[in-house]
């Protein structure tokens, strides 16, 4: 029997906090209060509630630099993930709509040039004789690349959201809400959020200079901002929820770029009912796959085109690449799971490192995430970059800042890590292959030193019990529409006891159930993905989400089960 993860219910909010959220559904009010909301204003997702554009440090200098190059060539240098692709697309679409004379983009192929504005990618850009380089979703750690651009007389505007190191590049201007001393209210902006703020300021200044309607152009592309923000898994604070919700509203109204609409159709999702999870689990992975296996330019071109047929063609290509990615990931995941299972749960280190010489470096981030789900601790997955170096991708758990951990390793053993960067929950690094053993040892030691109370239980945090009377289509729809849900503002997850009425295996790996709340109520369908193989009788405890399942145009409520735990001796797993 597979060991069940412990279930922990979020602390219940004070009644006065719940009341402060206004006259809304009481279950909704409790959910919002448990997610830290204390005022009804935090549920207002109108654009007027956004943090002021001018509050972002250096934004005026950046906008003036861009406007000063309006009649010259500008090259946007992006990153090879969804945040980078949407950032690149947003800036190109806005600058072209602003009637800038010559705007191009360049995204380094991860296998040829690595991450960010490297000296090598600057050399490639220089061949096009740009008057300005704008980095999006990268650049704050590109010391050498910016230096090389300066040597060539090319000014660089860095827009980024990654945490800066001790040294900043000598760029003409840097816009990043995570710069030391920043007082910007939302440090959780994704790269595309920073790009949006820059374009919003450019539009406002252009309009003040006589370009009628320029200030309204960036808002046309809030669909791109929503996609990049959700896909980059940045915390959905109030500011980011506004950006995401406004983007979703545009999509549902049909006012989205053809590429997003095509990718939603390709993945079987409905544009008119699009929610944040559709972006995170359907659209995002298809674009990401092109950057992981081939060239993110395919994804960018899909988002840039205004032709529906062309967008559909790109969406089909991206879907095929994503299928290939899934096949590669499945083989790597099996190897990684076999490795950690051989070690044994009792001997898992505080920071798990996995590596195989045959792994694909574009997929190691996904493997790190999968192993983290299995081991419930920080994981770093490595693949060969070349004959000398390994490329690593790290994923963390709540309470462990993975970039700080890498910083500690680098401080204890200078030179062990060639380069690194990232966030609290995800980071990337490069080390020499010969140093892997030493790195594992020091990473484990620093993990234990910095986070002696780290929670490795993998506890499932739920919102408690949902009354059986609420397990209906109306309430399921209301939960779906109460978002946007995402990182740091999680979709409601419930726990409770149910009688198993029926069960069967579907699609070889999934368990289809019909259950009834143990405290009374109607029978409801449930699906437990990748949990086939168990036989359940009597009462079980479920951790689940209440979802809306649509089949042949008919909607019904459905439980999406995260975990089944047997409560009676007659039940088996």
mmCIF file of C-alpha atoms in Angstrom, residues 52-257:
data_model
loop_
_atom_site.group_PDB
_atom_site.id
_atom_site.type_symbol
_atom_site.label_atom_id
_atom_site.label_comp_id
_atom_site.label_asym_id
_atom_site.label_seq_id
_atom_site.Cartn_x
_atom_site.Cartn_y
_atom_site.Cartn_z
ATOM 1 C CA UNK A 52 1.293 52.750 -10.562
ATOM 2 C CA UNK A 53 3.576 52.401 -13.558
ATOM 3 C CA UNK A 54 5.722 55.304 -12.354
ATOM 4 C CA UNK A 55 6.327 53.504 -9.050
ATOM 5 C CA UNK A 56 8.689 51.067 -10.804
ATOM 6 C CA UNK A 57 12.210 52.386 -10.404
ATOM 7 C CA UNK A 58 14.034 53.615 -13.538
ATOM 8 C CA UNK A 59 10.907 53.279 -15.679
ATOM 9 C CA UNK A 60 11.051 56.857 -16.992
ATOM 10 C CA UNK A 61 14.706 56.613 -17.950
ATOM 11 C CA UNK A 62 14.013 53.298 -19.677
ATOM 12 C CA UNK A 63 11.025 54.618 -21.600
ATOM 13 C CA UNK A 64 12.912 57.725 -22.716
ATOM 14 C CA UNK A 65 15.808 55.555 -23.896
ATOM 15 C CA UNK A 66 13.432 53.457 -25.989
ATOM 16 C CA UNK A 67 11.629 56.474 -27.466
ATOM 17 C CA UNK A 68 14.968 58.015 -28.380
ATOM 18 C CA UNK A 69 15.610 55.053 -30.709
ATOM 19 C CA UNK A 70 12.215 55.212 -32.409
ATOM 20 C CA UNK A 71 13.694 55.730 -35.875
ATOM 21 C CA UNK A 72 16.563 53.276 -35.425
ATOM 22 C CA UNK A 73 16.918 49.513 -35.146
ATOM 23 C CA UNK A 74 16.021 47.923 -31.814
ATOM 24 C CA UNK A 75 16.658 44.254 -31.068
ATOM 25 C CA UNK A 76 14.760 42.543 -28.263
ATOM 26 C CA UNK A 77 16.770 39.731 -26.659
ATOM 27 C CA UNK A 78 14.489 37.212 -24.970
ATOM 28 C CA UNK A 79 14.618 34.004 -22.983
ATOM 29 C CA UNK A 80 13.711 30.499 -24.110
ATOM 30 C CA UNK A 81 10.631 29.889 -21.957
ATOM 31 C CA UNK A 82 7.013 31.075 -21.992
ATOM 32 C CA UNK A 83 7.769 34.177 -19.938
ATOM 33 C CA UNK A 84 10.542 35.070 -22.365
ATOM 34 C CA UNK A 85 8.395 34.310 -25.410
ATOM 35 C CA UNK A 86 5.459 36.401 -24.206
ATOM 36 C CA UNK A 87 7.786 39.233 -23.113
ATOM 37 C CA UNK A 88 9.437 39.270 -26.530
ATOM 38 C CA UNK A 89 6.106 39.175 -28.347
ATOM 39 C CA UNK A 90 4.607 41.908 -26.178
ATOM 40 C CA UNK A 91 7.472 44.337 -26.765
ATOM 41 C CA UNK A 92 7.567 43.676 -30.506
ATOM 42 C CA UNK A 93 3.806 44.043 -30.909
ATOM 43 C CA UNK A 94 3.711 47.252 -28.864
ATOM 44 C CA UNK A 95 6.700 48.939 -30.500
ATOM 45 C CA UNK A 96 5.412 48.095 -33.962
ATOM 46 C CA UNK A 97 1.969 49.427 -33.017
ATOM 47 C CA UNK A 98 3.720 52.581 -31.756
ATOM 48 C CA UNK A 99 5.108 52.911 -35.325
ATOM 49 C CA UNK A 100 8.725 52.276 -34.373
ATOM 50 C CA UNK A 101 10.781 52.032 -37.547
ATOM 51 C CA UNK A 102 12.705 48.770 -37.108
ATOM 52 C CA UNK A 103 12.149 46.219 -34.341
ATOM 53 C CA UNK A 104 13.534 42.681 -34.374
ATOM 54 C CA UNK A 105 14.042 39.919 -31.843
ATOM 55 C CA UNK A 106 16.787 37.477 -31.011
ATOM 56 C CA UNK A 107 16.525 34.570 -28.591
ATOM 57 C CA UNK A 108 19.646 32.519 -27.871
ATOM 58 C CA UNK A 109 19.314 28.825 -28.588
ATOM 59 C CA UNK A 110 19.917 27.277 -25.163
ATOM 60 C CA UNK A 111 22.133 24.565 -26.624
ATOM 61 C CA UNK A 112 24.402 26.913 -28.574
ATOM 62 C CA UNK A 113 24.588 30.067 -26.463
ATOM 63 C CA UNK A 114 23.193 29.289 -23.028
ATOM 64 C CA UNK A 115 21.061 31.650 -20.982
ATOM 65 C CA UNK A 116 20.882 35.420 -21.188
ATOM 66 C CA UNK A 117 22.774 38.157 -22.950
ATOM 67 C CA UNK A 118 26.128 36.412 -23.354
ATOM 68 C CA UNK A 119 29.067 37.997 -25.217
ATOM 69 C CA UNK A 120 28.454 35.460 -27.977
ATOM 70 C CA UNK A 121 24.840 36.489 -28.503
ATOM 71 C CA UNK A 122 25.897 40.146 -28.456
ATOM 72 C CA UNK A 123 28.239 39.375 -31.344
ATOM 73 C CA UNK A 124 25.328 37.864 -33.260
ATOM 74 C CA UNK A 125 23.168 40.908 -32.520
ATOM 75 C CA UNK A 126 25.954 43.285 -33.528
ATOM 76 C CA UNK A 127 25.912 41.877 -37.052
ATOM 77 C CA UNK A 128 22.475 43.520 -37.441
ATOM 78 C CA UNK A 129 23.817 46.956 -36.347
ATOM 79 C CA UNK A 130 21.244 47.737 -33.639
ATOM 80 C CA UNK A 131 20.987 51.116 -31.958
ATOM 81 C CA UNK A 132 19.629 49.486 -28.778
ATOM 82 C CA UNK A 133 19.382 46.055 -27.215
ATOM 83 C CA UNK A 134 16.436 45.427 -24.873
ATOM 84 C CA UNK A 135 16.610 42.294 -22.752
ATOM 85 C CA UNK A 136 13.345 40.803 -21.540
ATOM 86 C CA UNK A 137 13.127 38.178 -18.779
ATOM 87 C CA UNK A 138 16.925 38.140 -18.557
ATOM 88 C CA UNK A 139 19.958 40.380 -18.332
ATOM 89 C CA UNK A 140 20.356 41.219 -14.654
ATOM 90 C CA UNK A 141 23.197 38.681 -14.387
ATOM 91 C CA UNK A 142 24.663 39.319 -17.872
ATOM 92 C CA UNK A 143 27.790 41.140 -16.690
ATOM 93 C CA UNK A 144 30.045 40.015 -19.533
ATOM 94 C CA UNK A 145 27.411 40.344 -22.243
ATOM 95 C CA UNK A 146 26.582 43.936 -21.362
ATOM 96 C CA UNK A 147 30.295 44.721 -21.137
ATOM 97 C CA UNK A 148 30.796 43.381 -24.647
ATOM 98 C CA UNK A 149 27.854 45.427 -25.946
ATOM 99 C CA UNK A 150 29.366 48.529 -24.375
ATOM 100 C CA UNK A 151 32.690 47.790 -26.078
ATOM 101 C CA UNK A 152 30.819 47.655 -29.388
ATOM 102 C CA UNK A 153 29.001 50.912 -28.643
ATOM 103 C CA UNK A 154 25.560 49.314 -28.317
ATOM 104 C CA UNK A 155 23.510 50.544 -25.344
ATOM 105 C CA UNK A 156 21.608 47.898 -23.395
ATOM 106 C CA UNK A 157 18.302 48.289 -21.576
ATOM 107 C CA UNK A 158 17.849 45.420 -19.126
ATOM 108 C CA UNK A 159 14.304 44.452 -18.142
ATOM 109 C CA UNK A 160 14.233 41.464 -15.847
ATOM 110 C CA UNK A 161 12.616 40.073 -12.715
ATOM 111 C CA UNK A 162 15.212 37.548 -11.566
ATOM 112 C CA UNK A 163 17.046 38.161 -8.309
ATOM 113 C CA UNK A 164 20.224 40.181 -8.899
ATOM 114 C CA UNK A 165 23.635 39.109 -7.680
ATOM 115 C CA UNK A 166 26.142 41.250 -5.824
ATOM 116 C CA UNK A 167 27.281 42.851 -9.082
ATOM 117 C CA UNK A 168 24.996 44.456 -11.646
ATOM 118 C CA UNK A 169 25.734 44.756 -15.362
ATOM 119 C CA UNK A 170 26.838 48.179 -16.586
ATOM 120 C CA UNK A 171 23.687 48.668 -18.622
ATOM 121 C CA UNK A 172 22.317 52.023 -19.751
ATOM 122 C CA UNK A 173 19.216 51.357 -17.627
ATOM 123 C CA UNK A 174 18.024 48.400 -15.530
ATOM 124 C CA UNK A 175 14.328 47.893 -14.757
ATOM 125 C CA UNK A 176 13.743 45.116 -12.244
ATOM 126 C CA UNK A 177 11.362 45.181 -9.250
ATOM 127 C CA UNK A 178 13.838 43.014 -7.337
ATOM 128 C CA UNK A 179 16.721 45.465 -7.394
ATOM 129 C CA UNK A 180 18.032 46.161 -3.935
ATOM 130 C CA UNK A 181 16.219 49.067 -2.361
ATOM 131 C CA UNK A 182 13.235 48.844 -4.714
ATOM 132 C CA UNK A 183 10.002 50.078 -3.180
ATOM 133 C CA UNK A 184 7.761 48.868 -5.964
ATOM 134 C CA UNK A 185 4.654 47.264 -4.389
ATOM 135 C CA UNK A 186 4.783 44.047 -6.441
ATOM 136 C CA UNK A 187 8.175 42.368 -6.538
ATOM 137 C CA UNK A 188 6.492 39.268 -7.930
ATOM 138 C CA UNK A 189 6.116 40.596 -11.475
ATOM 139 C CA UNK A 190 7.066 38.076 -14.137
ATOM 140 C CA UNK A 191 9.388 39.157 -16.923
ATOM 141 C CA UNK A 192 6.359 39.859 -19.100
ATOM 142 C CA UNK A 193 4.913 41.989 -16.302
ATOM 143 C CA UNK A 194 8.044 44.145 -16.261
ATOM 144 C CA UNK A 195 7.891 44.409 -20.070
ATOM 145 C CA UNK A 196 4.237 45.457 -19.833
ATOM 146 C CA UNK A 197 5.059 48.213 -17.366
ATOM 147 C CA UNK A 198 7.794 49.497 -19.675
ATOM 148 C CA UNK A 199 5.494 49.488 -22.703
ATOM 149 C CA UNK A 200 2.761 51.192 -20.683
ATOM 150 C CA UNK A 201 5.149 54.008 -19.804
ATOM 151 C CA UNK A 202 6.409 54.282 -23.383
ATOM 152 C CA UNK A 203 2.810 54.516 -24.596
ATOM 153 C CA UNK A 204 1.931 57.200 -22.063
ATOM 154 C CA UNK A 205 4.959 59.337 -22.946
ATOM 155 C CA UNK A 206 4.304 58.950 -26.673
ATOM 156 C CA UNK A 207 0.717 60.054 -26.184
ATOM 157 C CA UNK A 208 1.864 63.060 -24.208
ATOM 158 C CA UNK A 209 4.063 63.843 -27.194
ATOM 159 C CA UNK A 210 1.107 63.781 -29.572
ATOM 160 C CA UNK A 211 0.645 60.106 -30.542
ATOM 161 C CA UNK A 212 -3.090 59.814 -30.000
ATOM 162 C CA UNK A 213 -4.197 56.492 -28.473
ATOM 163 C CA UNK A 214 -0.675 55.198 -27.805
ATOM 164 C CA UNK A 215 -1.338 54.778 -24.087
ATOM 165 C CA UNK A 216 -4.105 52.264 -24.798
ATOM 166 C CA UNK A 217 -2.017 49.949 -26.973
ATOM 167 C CA UNK A 218 -0.255 47.856 -24.269
ATOM 168 C CA UNK A 219 -3.571 46.813 -22.687
ATOM 169 C CA UNK A 220 -4.467 45.060 -25.951
ATOM 170 C CA UNK A 221 -1.867 42.464 -25.071
ATOM 171 C CA UNK A 222 -2.814 41.629 -21.502
ATOM 172 C CA UNK A 223 -3.552 38.134 -22.804
ATOM 173 C CA UNK A 224 0.208 37.724 -23.324
ATOM 174 C CA UNK A 225 0.879 39.105 -19.835
ATOM 175 C CA UNK A 226 -1.552 36.622 -18.303
ATOM 176 C CA UNK A 227 -0.006 33.689 -20.144
ATOM 177 C CA UNK A 228 3.576 34.539 -19.210
ATOM 178 C CA UNK A 229 2.695 35.321 -15.596
ATOM 179 C CA UNK A 230 0.849 32.036 -15.036
ATOM 180 C CA UNK A 231 3.365 29.911 -16.934
ATOM 181 C CA UNK A 232 6.329 31.319 -14.981
ATOM 182 C CA UNK A 233 4.621 30.304 -11.703
ATOM 183 C CA UNK A 234 5.326 33.629 -10.014
ATOM 184 C CA UNK A 235 3.274 34.340 -6.882
ATOM 185 C CA UNK A 236 -0.147 35.710 -7.729
ATOM 186 C CA UNK A 237 -0.217 38.726 -5.448
ATOM 187 C CA UNK A 238 -2.985 41.280 -5.983
ATOM 188 C CA UNK A 239 -1.087 43.038 -8.764
ATOM 189 C CA UNK A 240 -0.433 39.824 -10.680
ATOM 190 C CA UNK A 241 -4.014 38.631 -10.184
ATOM 191 C CA UNK A 242 -5.189 41.843 -11.818
ATOM 192 C CA UNK A 243 -2.893 41.294 -14.802
ATOM 193 C CA UNK A 244 -3.958 37.665 -15.158
ATOM 194 C CA UNK A 245 -7.679 38.313 -14.724
ATOM 195 C CA UNK A 246 -7.657 41.154 -17.229
ATOM 196 C CA UNK A 247 -5.863 38.933 -19.714
ATOM 197 C CA UNK A 248 -8.347 36.097 -19.182
ATOM 198 C CA UNK A 249 -11.258 38.466 -19.707
ATOM 199 C CA UNK A 250 -9.790 39.498 -23.049
ATOM 200 C CA UNK A 251 -9.397 35.852 -24.053
ATOM 201 C CA UNK A 252 -12.940 34.927 -23.094
ATOM 202 C CA UNK A 253 -14.220 37.882 -25.103
ATOM 203 C CA UNK A 254 -12.300 36.649 -28.159
ATOM 204 C CA UNK A 255 -9.860 39.577 -28.071
ATOM 205 C CA UNK A 256 -6.691 37.514 -27.969
ATOM 206 C CA UNK A 257 -3.793 36.974 -30.331
#
